[in-house]
Each structure stands twice: as C-alpha cells, then as structure tokens.
mmCIF file of C-alpha atoms and ligand atoms in Angstrom:
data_model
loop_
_atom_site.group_PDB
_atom_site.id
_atom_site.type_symbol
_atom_site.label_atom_id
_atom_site.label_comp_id
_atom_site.label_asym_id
_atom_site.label_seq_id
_atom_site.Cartn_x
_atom_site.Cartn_y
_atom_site.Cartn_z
ATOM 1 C CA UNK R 204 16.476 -2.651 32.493
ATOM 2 C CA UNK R 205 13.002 -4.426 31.666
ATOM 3 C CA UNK R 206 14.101 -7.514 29.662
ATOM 4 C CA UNK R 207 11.422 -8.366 27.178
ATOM 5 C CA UNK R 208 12.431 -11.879 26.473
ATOM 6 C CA UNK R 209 12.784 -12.792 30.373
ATOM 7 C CA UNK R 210 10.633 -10.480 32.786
ATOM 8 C CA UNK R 211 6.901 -10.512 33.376
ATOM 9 C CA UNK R 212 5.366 -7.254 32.182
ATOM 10 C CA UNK R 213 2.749 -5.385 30.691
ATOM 11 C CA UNK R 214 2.312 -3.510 27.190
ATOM 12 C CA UNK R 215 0.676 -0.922 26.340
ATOM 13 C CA UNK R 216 -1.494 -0.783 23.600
ATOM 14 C CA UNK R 217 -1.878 2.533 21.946
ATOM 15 C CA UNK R 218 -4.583 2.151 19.873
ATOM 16 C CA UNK R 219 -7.014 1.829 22.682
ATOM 17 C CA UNK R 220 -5.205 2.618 25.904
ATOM 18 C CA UNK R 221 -5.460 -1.051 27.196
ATOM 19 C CA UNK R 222 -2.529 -2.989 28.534
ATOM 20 C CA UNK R 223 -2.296 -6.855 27.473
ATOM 21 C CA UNK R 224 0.279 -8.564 30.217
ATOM 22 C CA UNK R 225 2.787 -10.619 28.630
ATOM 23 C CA UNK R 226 4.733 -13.920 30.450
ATOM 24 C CA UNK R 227 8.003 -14.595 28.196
ATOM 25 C CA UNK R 228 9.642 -17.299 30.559
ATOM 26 C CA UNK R 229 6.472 -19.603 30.384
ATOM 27 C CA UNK R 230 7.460 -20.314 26.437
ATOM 28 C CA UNK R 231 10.896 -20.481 27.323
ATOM 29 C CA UNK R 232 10.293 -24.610 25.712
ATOM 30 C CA UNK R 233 11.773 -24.478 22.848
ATOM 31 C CA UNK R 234 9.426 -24.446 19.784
ATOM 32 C CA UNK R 235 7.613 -27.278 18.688
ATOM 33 C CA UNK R 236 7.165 -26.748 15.684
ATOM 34 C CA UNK R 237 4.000 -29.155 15.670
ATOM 35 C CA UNK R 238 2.499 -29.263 12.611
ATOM 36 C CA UNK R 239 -0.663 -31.921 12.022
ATOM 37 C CA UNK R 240 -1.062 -34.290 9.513
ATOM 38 C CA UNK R 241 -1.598 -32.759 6.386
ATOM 39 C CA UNK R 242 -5.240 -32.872 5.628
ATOM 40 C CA UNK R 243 -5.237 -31.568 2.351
ATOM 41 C CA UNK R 244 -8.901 -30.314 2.142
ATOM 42 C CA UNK R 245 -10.899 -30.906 -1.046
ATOM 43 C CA UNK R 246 -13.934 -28.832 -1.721
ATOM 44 C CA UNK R 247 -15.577 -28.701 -5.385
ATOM 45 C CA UNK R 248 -15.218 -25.392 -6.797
ATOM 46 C CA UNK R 249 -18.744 -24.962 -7.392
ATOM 47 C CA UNK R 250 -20.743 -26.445 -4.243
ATOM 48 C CA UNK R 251 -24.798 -26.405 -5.160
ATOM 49 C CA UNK R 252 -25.762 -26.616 -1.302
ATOM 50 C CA UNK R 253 -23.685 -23.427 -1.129
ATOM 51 C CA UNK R 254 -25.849 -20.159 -0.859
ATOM 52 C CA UNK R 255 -22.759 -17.904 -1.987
ATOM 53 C CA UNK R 256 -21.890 -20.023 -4.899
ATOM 54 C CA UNK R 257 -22.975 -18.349 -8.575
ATOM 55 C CA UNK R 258 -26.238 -19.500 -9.812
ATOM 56 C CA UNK R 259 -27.180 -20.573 -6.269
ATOM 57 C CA UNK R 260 -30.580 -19.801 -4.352
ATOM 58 C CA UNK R 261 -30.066 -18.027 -1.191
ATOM 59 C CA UNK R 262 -32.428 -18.349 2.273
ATOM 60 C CA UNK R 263 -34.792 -15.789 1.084
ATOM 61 C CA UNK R 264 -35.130 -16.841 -2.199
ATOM 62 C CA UNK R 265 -33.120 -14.818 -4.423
ATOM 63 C CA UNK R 266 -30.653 -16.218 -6.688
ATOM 64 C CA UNK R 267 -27.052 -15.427 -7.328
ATOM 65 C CA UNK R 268 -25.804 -14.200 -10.844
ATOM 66 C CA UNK R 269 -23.522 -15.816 -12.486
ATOM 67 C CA UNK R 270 -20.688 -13.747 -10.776
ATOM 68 C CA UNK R 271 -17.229 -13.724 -12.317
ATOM 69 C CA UNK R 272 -14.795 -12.149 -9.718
ATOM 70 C CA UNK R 273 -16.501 -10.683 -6.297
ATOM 71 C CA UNK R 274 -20.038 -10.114 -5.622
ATOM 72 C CA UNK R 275 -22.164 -8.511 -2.845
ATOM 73 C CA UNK R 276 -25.506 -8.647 -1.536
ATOM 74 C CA UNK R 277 -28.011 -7.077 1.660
ATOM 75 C CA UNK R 278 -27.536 -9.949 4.180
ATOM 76 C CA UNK R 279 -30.799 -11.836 3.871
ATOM 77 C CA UNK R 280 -30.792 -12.441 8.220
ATOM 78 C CA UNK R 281 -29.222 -8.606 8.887
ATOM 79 C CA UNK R 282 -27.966 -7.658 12.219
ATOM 80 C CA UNK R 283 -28.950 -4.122 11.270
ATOM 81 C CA UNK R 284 -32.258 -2.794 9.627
ATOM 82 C CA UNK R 285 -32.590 0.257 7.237
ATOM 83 C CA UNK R 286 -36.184 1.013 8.515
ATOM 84 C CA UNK R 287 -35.649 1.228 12.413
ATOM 85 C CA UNK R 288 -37.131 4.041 14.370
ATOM 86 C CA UNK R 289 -34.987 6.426 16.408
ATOM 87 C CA UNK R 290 -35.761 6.289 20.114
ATOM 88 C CA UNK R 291 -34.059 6.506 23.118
ATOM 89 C CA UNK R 292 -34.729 4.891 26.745
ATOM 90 C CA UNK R 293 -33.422 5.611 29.872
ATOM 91 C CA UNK R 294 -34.683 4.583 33.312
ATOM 92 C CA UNK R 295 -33.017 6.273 36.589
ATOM 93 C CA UNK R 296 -29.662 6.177 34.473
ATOM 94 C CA UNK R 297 -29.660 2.306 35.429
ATOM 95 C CA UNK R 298 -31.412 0.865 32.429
ATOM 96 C CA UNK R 299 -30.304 2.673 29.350
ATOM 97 C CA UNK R 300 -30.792 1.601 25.443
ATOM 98 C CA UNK R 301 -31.094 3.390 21.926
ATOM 99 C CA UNK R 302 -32.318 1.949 19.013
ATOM 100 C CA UNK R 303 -29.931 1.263 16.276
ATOM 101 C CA UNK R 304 -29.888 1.695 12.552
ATOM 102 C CA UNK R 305 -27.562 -0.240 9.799
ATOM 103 C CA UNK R 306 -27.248 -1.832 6.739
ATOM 104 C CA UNK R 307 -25.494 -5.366 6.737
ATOM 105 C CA UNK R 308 -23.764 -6.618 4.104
ATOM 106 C CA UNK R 309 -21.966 -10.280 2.668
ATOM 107 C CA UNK R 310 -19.412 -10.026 -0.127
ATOM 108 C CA UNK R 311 -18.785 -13.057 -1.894
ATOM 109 C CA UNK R 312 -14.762 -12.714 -2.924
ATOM 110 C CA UNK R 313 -14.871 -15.354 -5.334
ATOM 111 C CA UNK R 314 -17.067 -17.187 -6.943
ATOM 112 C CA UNK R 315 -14.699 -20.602 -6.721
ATOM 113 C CA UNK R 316 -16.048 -22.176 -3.575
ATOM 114 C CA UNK R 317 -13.192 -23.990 -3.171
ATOM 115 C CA UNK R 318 -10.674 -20.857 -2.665
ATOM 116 C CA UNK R 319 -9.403 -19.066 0.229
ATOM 117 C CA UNK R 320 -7.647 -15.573 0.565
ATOM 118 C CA UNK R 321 -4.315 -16.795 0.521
ATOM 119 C CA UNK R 322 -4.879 -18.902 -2.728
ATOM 120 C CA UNK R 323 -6.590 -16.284 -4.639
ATOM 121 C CA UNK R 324 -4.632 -14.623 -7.771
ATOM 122 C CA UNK R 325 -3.319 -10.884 -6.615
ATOM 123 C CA UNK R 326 -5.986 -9.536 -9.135
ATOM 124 C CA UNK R 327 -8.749 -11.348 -7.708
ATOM 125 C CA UNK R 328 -7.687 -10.018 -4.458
ATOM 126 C CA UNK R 329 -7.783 -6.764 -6.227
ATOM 127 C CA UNK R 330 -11.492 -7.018 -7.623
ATOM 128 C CA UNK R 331 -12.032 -7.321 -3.389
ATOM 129 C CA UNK R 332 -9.992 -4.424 -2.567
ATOM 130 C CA UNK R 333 -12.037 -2.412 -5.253
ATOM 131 C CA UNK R 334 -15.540 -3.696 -4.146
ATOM 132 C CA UNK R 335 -14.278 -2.917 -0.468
ATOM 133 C CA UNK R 336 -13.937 0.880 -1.387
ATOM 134 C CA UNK R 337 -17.215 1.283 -3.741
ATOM 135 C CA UNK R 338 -19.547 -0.738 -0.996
ATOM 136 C CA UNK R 339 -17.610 2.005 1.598
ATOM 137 C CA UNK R 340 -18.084 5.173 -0.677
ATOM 138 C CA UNK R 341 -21.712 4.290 -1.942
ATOM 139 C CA UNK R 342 -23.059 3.386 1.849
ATOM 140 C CA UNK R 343 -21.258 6.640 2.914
ATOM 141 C CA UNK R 344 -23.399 8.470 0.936
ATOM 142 C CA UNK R 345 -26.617 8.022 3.445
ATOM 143 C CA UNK R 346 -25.483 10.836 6.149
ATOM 144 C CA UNK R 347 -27.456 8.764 8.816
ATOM 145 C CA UNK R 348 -25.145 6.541 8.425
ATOM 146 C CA UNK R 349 -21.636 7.289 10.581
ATOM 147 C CA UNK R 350 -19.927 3.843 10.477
ATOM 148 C CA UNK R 351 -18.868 1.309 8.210
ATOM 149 C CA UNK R 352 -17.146 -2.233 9.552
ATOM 150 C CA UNK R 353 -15.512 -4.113 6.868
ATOM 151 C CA UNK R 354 -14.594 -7.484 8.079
ATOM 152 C CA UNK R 355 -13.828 -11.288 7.310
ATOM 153 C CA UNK R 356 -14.224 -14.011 9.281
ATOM 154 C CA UNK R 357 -12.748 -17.239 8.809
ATOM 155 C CA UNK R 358 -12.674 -20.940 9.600
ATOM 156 C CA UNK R 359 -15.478 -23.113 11.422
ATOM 157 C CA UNK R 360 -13.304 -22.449 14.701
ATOM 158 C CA UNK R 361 -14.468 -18.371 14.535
ATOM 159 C CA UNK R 362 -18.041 -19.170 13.970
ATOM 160 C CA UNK R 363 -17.883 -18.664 10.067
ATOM 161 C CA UNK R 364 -20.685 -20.767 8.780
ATOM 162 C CA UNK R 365 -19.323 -21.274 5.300
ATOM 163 C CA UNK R 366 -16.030 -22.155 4.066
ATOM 164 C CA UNK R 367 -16.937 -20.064 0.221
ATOM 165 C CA UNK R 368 -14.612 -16.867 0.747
ATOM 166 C CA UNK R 369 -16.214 -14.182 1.890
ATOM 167 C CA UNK R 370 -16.676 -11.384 4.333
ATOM 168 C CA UNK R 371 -19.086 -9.000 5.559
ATOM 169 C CA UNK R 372 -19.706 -4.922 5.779
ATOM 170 C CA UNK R 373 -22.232 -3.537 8.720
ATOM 171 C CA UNK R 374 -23.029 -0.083 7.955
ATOM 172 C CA UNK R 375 -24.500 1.398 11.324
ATOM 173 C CA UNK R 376 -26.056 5.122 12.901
ATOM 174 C CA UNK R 377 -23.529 5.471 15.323
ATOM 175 C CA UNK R 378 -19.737 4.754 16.357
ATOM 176 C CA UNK R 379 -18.801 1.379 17.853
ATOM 177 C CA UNK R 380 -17.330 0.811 20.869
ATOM 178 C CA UNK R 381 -13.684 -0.614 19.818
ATOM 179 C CA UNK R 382 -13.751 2.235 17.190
ATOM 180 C CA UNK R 383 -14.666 4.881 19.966
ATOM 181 C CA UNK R 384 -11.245 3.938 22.133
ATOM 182 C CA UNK R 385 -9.117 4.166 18.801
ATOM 183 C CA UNK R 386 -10.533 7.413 18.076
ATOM 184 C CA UNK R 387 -9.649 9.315 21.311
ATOM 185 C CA UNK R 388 -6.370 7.593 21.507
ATOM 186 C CA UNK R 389 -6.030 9.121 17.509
ATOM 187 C CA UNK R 390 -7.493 12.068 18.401
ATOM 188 C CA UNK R 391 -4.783 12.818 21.893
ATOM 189 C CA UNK R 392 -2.036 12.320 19.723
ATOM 190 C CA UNK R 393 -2.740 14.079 16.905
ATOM 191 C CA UNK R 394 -3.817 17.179 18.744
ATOM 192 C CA UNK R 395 -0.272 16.889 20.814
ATOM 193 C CA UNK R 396 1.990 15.956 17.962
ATOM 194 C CA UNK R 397 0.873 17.379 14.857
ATOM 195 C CA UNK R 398 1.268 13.691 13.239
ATOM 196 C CA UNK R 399 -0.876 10.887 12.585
ATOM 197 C CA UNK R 400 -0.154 8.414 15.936
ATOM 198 C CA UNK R 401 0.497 5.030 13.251
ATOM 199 C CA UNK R 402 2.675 7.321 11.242
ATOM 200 C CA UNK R 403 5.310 7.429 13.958
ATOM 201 C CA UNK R 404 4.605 4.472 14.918
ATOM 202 C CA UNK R 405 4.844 3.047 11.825
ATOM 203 C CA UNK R 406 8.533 5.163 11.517
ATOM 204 C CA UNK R 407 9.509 3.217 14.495
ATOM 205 C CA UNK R 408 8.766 0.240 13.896
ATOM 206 C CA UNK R 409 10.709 0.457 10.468
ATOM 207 C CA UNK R 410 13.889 1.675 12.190
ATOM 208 C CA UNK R 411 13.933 -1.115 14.719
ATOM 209 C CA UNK R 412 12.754 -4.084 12.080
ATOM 210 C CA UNK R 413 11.580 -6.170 14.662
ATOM 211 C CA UNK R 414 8.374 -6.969 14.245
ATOM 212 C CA UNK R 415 7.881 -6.167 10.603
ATOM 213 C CA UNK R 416 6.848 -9.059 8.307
ATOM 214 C CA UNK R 417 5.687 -7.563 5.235
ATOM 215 C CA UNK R 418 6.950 -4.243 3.664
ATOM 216 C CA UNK R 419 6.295 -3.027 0.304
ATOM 217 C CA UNK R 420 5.920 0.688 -1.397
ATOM 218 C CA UNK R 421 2.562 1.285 0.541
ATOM 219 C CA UNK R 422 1.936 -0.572 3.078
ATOM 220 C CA UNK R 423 3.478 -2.645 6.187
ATOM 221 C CA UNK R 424 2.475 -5.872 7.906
ATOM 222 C CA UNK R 425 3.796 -6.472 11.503
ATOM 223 C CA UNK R 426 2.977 -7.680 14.971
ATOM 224 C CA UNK R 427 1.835 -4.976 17.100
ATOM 225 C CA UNK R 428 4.253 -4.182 20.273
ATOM 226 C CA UNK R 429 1.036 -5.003 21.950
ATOM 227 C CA UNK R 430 -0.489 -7.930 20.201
ATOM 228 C CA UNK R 431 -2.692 -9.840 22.357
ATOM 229 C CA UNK R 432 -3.799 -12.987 20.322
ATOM 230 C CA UNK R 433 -0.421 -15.694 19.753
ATOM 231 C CA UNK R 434 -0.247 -14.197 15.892
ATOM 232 C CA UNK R 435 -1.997 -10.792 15.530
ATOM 233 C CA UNK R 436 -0.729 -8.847 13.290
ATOM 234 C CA UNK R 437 -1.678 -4.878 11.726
ATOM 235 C CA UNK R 438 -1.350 -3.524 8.600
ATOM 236 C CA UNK R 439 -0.886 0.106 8.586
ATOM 237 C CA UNK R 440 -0.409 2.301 4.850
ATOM 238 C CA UNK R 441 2.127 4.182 4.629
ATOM 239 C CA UNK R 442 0.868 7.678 3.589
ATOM 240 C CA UNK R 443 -1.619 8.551 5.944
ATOM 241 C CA UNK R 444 -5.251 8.118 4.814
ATOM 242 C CA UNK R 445 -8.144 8.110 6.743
ATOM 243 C CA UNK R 446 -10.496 5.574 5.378
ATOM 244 C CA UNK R 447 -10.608 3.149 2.222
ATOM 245 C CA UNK R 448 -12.081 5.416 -0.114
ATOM 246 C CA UNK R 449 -9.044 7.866 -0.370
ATOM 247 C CA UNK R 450 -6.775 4.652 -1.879
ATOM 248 C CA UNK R 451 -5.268 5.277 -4.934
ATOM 249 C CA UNK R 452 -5.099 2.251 -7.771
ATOM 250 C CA UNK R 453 -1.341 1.601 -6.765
ATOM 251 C CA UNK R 454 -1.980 1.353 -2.945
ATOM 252 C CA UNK R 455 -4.885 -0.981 -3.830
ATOM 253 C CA UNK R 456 -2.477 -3.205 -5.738
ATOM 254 C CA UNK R 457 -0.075 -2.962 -2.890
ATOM 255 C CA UNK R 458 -2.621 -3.658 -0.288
ATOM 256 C CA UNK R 459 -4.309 -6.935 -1.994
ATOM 257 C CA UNK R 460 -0.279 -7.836 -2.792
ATOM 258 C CA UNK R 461 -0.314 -7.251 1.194
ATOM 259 C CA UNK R 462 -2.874 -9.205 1.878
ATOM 260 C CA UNK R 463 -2.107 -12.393 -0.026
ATOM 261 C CA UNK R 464 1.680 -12.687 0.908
ATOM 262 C CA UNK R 465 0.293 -12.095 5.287
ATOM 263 C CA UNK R 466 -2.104 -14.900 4.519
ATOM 264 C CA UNK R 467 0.142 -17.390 2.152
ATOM 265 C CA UNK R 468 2.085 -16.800 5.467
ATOM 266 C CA UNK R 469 -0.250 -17.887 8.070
ATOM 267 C CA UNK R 470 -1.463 -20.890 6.296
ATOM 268 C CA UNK R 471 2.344 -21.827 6.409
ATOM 269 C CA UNK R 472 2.427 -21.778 10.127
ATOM 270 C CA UNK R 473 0.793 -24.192 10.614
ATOM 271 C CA UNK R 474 0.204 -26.230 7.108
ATOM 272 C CA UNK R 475 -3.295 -25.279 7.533
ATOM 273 C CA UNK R 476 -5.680 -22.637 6.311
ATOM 274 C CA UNK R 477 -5.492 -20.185 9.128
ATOM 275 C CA UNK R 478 -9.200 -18.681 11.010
ATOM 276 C CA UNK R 479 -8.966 -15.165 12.064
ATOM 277 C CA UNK R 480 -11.050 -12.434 12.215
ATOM 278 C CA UNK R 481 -10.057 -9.719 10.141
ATOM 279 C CA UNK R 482 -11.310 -5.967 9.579
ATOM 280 C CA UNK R 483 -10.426 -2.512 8.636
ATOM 281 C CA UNK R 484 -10.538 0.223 11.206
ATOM 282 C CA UNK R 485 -11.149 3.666 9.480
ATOM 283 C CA UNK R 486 -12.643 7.061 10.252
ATOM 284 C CA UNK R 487 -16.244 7.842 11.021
ATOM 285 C CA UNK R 488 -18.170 9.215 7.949
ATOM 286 C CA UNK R 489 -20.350 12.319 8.046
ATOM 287 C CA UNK R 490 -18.808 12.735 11.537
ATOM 288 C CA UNK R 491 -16.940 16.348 10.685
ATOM 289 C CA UNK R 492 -13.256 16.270 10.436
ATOM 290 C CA UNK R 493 -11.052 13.006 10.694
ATOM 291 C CA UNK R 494 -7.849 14.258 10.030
ATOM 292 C CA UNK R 495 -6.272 12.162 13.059
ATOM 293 C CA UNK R 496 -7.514 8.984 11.786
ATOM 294 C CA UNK R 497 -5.015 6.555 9.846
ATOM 295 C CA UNK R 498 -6.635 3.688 8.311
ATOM 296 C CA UNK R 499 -5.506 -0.032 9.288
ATOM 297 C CA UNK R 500 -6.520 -3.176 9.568
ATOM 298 C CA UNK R 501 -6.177 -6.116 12.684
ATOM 299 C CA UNK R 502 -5.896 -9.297 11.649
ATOM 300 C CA UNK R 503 -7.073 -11.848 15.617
ATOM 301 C CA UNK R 504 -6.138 -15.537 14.683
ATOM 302 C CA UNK R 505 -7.142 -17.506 17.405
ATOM 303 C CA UNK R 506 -4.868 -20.498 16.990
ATOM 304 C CA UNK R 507 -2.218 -21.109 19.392
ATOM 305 C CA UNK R 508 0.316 -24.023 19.112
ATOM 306 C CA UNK R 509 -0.975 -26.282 15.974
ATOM 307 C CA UNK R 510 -3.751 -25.942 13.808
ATOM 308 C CA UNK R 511 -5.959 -27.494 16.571
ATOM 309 C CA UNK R 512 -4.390 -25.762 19.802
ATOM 310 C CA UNK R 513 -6.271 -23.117 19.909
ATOM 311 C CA UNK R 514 -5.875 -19.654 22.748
ATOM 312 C CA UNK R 515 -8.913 -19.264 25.179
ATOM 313 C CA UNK R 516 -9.343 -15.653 26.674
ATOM 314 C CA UNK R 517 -10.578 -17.038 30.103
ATOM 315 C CA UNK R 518 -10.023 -16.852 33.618
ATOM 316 C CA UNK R 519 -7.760 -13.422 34.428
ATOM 317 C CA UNK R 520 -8.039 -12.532 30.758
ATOM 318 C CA UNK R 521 -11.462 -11.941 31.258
ATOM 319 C CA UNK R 522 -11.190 -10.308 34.165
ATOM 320 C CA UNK R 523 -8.352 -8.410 34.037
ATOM 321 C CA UNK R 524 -6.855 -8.125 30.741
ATOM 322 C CA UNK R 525 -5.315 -10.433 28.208
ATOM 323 C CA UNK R 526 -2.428 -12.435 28.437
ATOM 324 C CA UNK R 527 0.488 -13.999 25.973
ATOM 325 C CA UNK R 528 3.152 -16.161 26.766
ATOM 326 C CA UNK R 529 5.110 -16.222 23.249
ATOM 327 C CA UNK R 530 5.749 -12.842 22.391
ATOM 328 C CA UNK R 531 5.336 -10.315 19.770
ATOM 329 C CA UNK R 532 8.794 -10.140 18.391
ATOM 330 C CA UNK R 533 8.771 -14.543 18.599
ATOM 331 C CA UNK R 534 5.709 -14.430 16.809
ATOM 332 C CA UNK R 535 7.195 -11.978 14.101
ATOM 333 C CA UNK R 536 10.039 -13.541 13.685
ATOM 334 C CA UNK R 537 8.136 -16.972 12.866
ATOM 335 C CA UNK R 538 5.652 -15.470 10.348
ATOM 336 C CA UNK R 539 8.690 -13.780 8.644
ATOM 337 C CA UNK R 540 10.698 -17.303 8.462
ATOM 338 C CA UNK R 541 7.472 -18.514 5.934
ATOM 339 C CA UNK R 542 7.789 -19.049 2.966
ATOM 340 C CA UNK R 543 5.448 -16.648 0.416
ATOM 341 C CA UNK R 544 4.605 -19.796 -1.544
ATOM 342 C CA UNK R 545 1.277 -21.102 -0.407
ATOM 343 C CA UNK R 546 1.782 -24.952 0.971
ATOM 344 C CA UNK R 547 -0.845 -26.469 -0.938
ATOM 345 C CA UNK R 548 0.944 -25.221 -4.475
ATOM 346 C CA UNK R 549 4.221 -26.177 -3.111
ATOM 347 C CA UNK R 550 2.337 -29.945 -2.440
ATOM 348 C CA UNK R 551 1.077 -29.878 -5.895
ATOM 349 C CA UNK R 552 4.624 -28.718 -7.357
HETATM 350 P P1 LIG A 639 -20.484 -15.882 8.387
HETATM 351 O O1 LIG A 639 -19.419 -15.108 7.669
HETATM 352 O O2 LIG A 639 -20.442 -15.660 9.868
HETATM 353 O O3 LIG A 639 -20.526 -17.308 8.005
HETATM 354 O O4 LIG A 639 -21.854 -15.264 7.878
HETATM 355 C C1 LIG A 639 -22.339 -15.359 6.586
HETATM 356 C C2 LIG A 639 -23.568 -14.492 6.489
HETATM 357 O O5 LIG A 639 -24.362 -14.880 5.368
HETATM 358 C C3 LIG A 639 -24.450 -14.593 7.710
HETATM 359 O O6 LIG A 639 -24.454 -13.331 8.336
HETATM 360 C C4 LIG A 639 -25.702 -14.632 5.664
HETATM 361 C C5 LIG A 639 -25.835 -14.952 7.142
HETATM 362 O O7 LIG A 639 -26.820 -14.160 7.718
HETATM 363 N N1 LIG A 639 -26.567 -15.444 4.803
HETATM 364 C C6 LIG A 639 -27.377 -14.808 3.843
HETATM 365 O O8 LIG A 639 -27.377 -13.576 3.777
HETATM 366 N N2 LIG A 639 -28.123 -15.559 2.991
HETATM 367 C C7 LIG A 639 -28.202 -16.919 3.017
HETATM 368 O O9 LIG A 639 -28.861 -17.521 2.200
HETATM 369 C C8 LIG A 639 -27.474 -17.679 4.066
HETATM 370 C C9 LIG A 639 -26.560 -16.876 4.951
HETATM 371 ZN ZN1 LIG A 640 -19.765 -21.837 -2.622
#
C-alpha cells in the first residue's frame, strides 16, 4: 500500500498529463508555524505616482477617469499587437516561428490603491467578476481571436510592478501552450466518459473532503491531488461551464464570495498579503465545439515557509519535474484551519 504521508512518490496531474514527485518524510519537522513580524503595510489610498490610481496620467499619456469600482484599459507597453501581419517561417524544420496577434489588457480592480483582493468588499469583488466576463465576451467577438488569459499577479516577489490591485487579460490568435495540454487531457476524457473530467473529479474530491477548503452552492476551492507549488490551490464550478461568459449572476456572487474567503485565507498563513499568480483556464473561442472544457482557475503562490521563505523550482525541478516536500492534503488542511476574517481587520478590531 503506497502511504502518502510516508513514501516517496509521484502524482499525477490530470490536467496536463505531468507528474510532480512528492517527498513527505523530508517535512516530517513538525510545523513551524513561523510567522514574521507583523509589518502592517501602510499605503495611501490614493497614490499620485501611481499610474492605475483615478485621475492619474499613465506612460503614454492618457489619463484615468475618475473610476468608482473596476476599470480597464489597452496596456500602454502590450505584449501583443492588434495590427501584426500573419506569416509563417520555417527553415529545414530546425528554425521555426509564426507571428502572433493579441490584444493585452490591465484591469484596475479598485480604484483604492491601498486595497488588495482579500480586503475588498464581496461586491467590489463582484464589479471584477462582471468586468472579467464583459472584457471576455466583447474580445470574443473578433473571430481572429481564439484565446483569452485572464490573470493576476501579485506581490513584488512575482514580478508585479505595482502594489494598486489589479490584473491583466491577453487576448491572442492562437492557443497557448499550458492551455493546449489541458485541452487534450479534457478532450480524452470527455470522449471516453461522457462527463466533464473536473466534474468527477470535483465528485471525488467532495466525497473524500480532504483537500477541500472552500465549498459553497457553486463553486469549490481545494488543493489539487497534484499541486506542485507549497499552497496551490483550484477552483473548479460546480455545474459545468466552459468559459466565463456562460456564468449566471448567482455563480458570479458565489465565485467573488470564493475568491475573497481563498484569499482572506492565504494572507492568514502567513500574516502577510500573499503573491501568487492567479488565472482562469477556459475554452478556446471561435475554435468549434468545447463541450469538454470546464472552466477553473489555478491559483501558484510561490511562498514556502514564512512570508520571506520563498520555493525555487531549480536543480531536478527543472530538469525533471517539480518537487514538494509538504503535501497537498498538509497544505489543505492548514489553509482550512484560517480564519475567514482578514488579519489586518482582526488587528484593527
Ligand atoms: P504587472 O501586473 O506585471 O505589474 O503589470 C502591470 C502592467 O501595466 C504592465 O504590463 C502596464 C505595464 O505594461 N502599464 C501600462 O499599461 N501603463 C502605464 O502607465 C504603466 C504600466
Ligand atoms: Zn494606485
């Protein structure tokens, strides 16, 4: 009998057909429970350096409206141009590129530069959620376009240049490569079992209540069986939809409700507010029929043991595949022991 909490061994992860190898009996310490000195963080809620804050002139000259709950705007340095020509190059089948079209994005999800997910009213989560689903059903309408990435990332330690809440959308001409693996690993199941592959394993996961840390009338939080980062988690809805757009006003309550109580508990960790990169994975759009996709969304923290430990994927992770020592149903267990009260209000109160 393979003995999760003792013997070395690998996982697979369905969503892409990868394995991450996990080590139980390294983090056999107890826990820590290391928390830093509480650096209670004080920014201004209106910043005038800040080029996302209301009133404020951005890099190319434009200046922000006086926004009231979320606003977006065409990335002033995109990734992705609008006006790129199509052309292909291939030399000998050893030097291959294609030119690549898009439409980049940066949502602004409140104008209070001194807010984070987590400490955001559910409403004003909300006003997100619903300027997540026009952005995807408006840039859906351009059949060129096949992809949409909705994303968020967060905290100097992922590269986010900005600390006003906010996230970003790249619209592009073709499928991306993580997306690709989660779309034939959809697609195998679906064709074999007549059922959506996170709607079984979502029914799984719900009978053994392992991993689950947040579960409400429409959607579930938990730690994937095959998390690789320390905390990753996935939420999955419950009904099977394929992308953002088909959300009805009571799953968007439930999914902003979602998303503040997983983030009020990851800032609780660690008494810190938590980096991660964050982003929906849906269907393809005018792609033909994408009845085997279920919509989710990965949340990769980096952090590790405090709020300054952080995981490196070096050495064998990169090349061979990723590792964890603490694992999945440890990490589950600790974001479910949090408390839903956000540690800066529980300071103040
Ligand atoms: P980060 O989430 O990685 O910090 O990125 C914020 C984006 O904001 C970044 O892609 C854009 C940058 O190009 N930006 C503008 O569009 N206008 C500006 O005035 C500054 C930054
Ligand atoms: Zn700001």
């Amino acid at each position: 009998m393979l003995n999760f909490s003792d013997h070395p061994h690998t996982r697979l992860n369905i969503l892409t057909g990868e394995k991450v190898l996990v080590s139980p009996h390294r983090s056999k310490r107890p826990w820590q429970g290391q928390v830093e000195d509480l650096v209670l963080e004080q920014r201004p809620a209106y910043d005038p350096e800040c080029y996302l804050c209301p009133g404020n002139k951005r890099a190319d000259g434009t200046v922000n409206p006086d926004y009231t709950d979320s606003f977006v705007f065409v990335n002033d340095f995109s990734a992705l141009l609008q006006d790129t020509p199509n052309e292909q190059y291939n030399d000998s089948d050893l030097l291959q590129a294609e030119s690549e079209r898009g439409i980049c994005k940066v949502i602004a999800f409140s104008p209070r530069h001194d807010l984070t997910l987590p400490e955001m009213d559910q409403e004003a989560i909300e006003a997100v959620v619903d300027l997540w689903q026009q952005e995807f059903a408006d840039l859906a309408k351009n059949e060129w376009i096949k992809y949409i990435q909705i994303f968020e990332n967060k905290g100097a330690i992922m590269g986010c240049s900005n600390p006003h809440p906010h996230g970003q959308i790249w619209a592009q001409g073709n499928v991306p490569v993580e997306v690709q693996k989660e779309d034939a690993q959809q697609k195998n199941y679906f064709v074999k079992h007549g059922k959506s592959l996170l709607s079984a394993y979502l029914d799984l996961e719900l009978r053994k209540q392992e991993r689950i840390i947040v579960d409400n009338a429409h959607f579930v939080a938990l730690v994937p069986f095959w998390a690789a980062w320390p905390y990753e988690t996935l939420i999955v809805s419950k009904r099977h939809v394929s992308n953002i757009a088909e959300f009805t006003a009571e799953e968007k309550a439930d999914l902003a409700k979602t998303l503040q109580e997983l983030t009020i508990r990851y800032d609780n960790i660690f008494s810190t507010s938590f980096p991660y990169s964050a982003g929906m994975h849906q269907a393809s759009v005018n792609n033909g029929d994408q009845s085997h996709w279920h919509w989710h969304m990965h949340f990769y923290p980096p952090l590790l043991r405090s709020a300054t430990v952080k995981k490196f994927m070096v050495g064998y992770e990169m090349m061979a595949n990723p590792q964890r020592d603490i694992t999945p149903e440890f990490a589950a267990d600790l974001l479910k022991k949090q408390s839903t009260i956000h540690y800066k209000t529980r300071q103040d109160g």
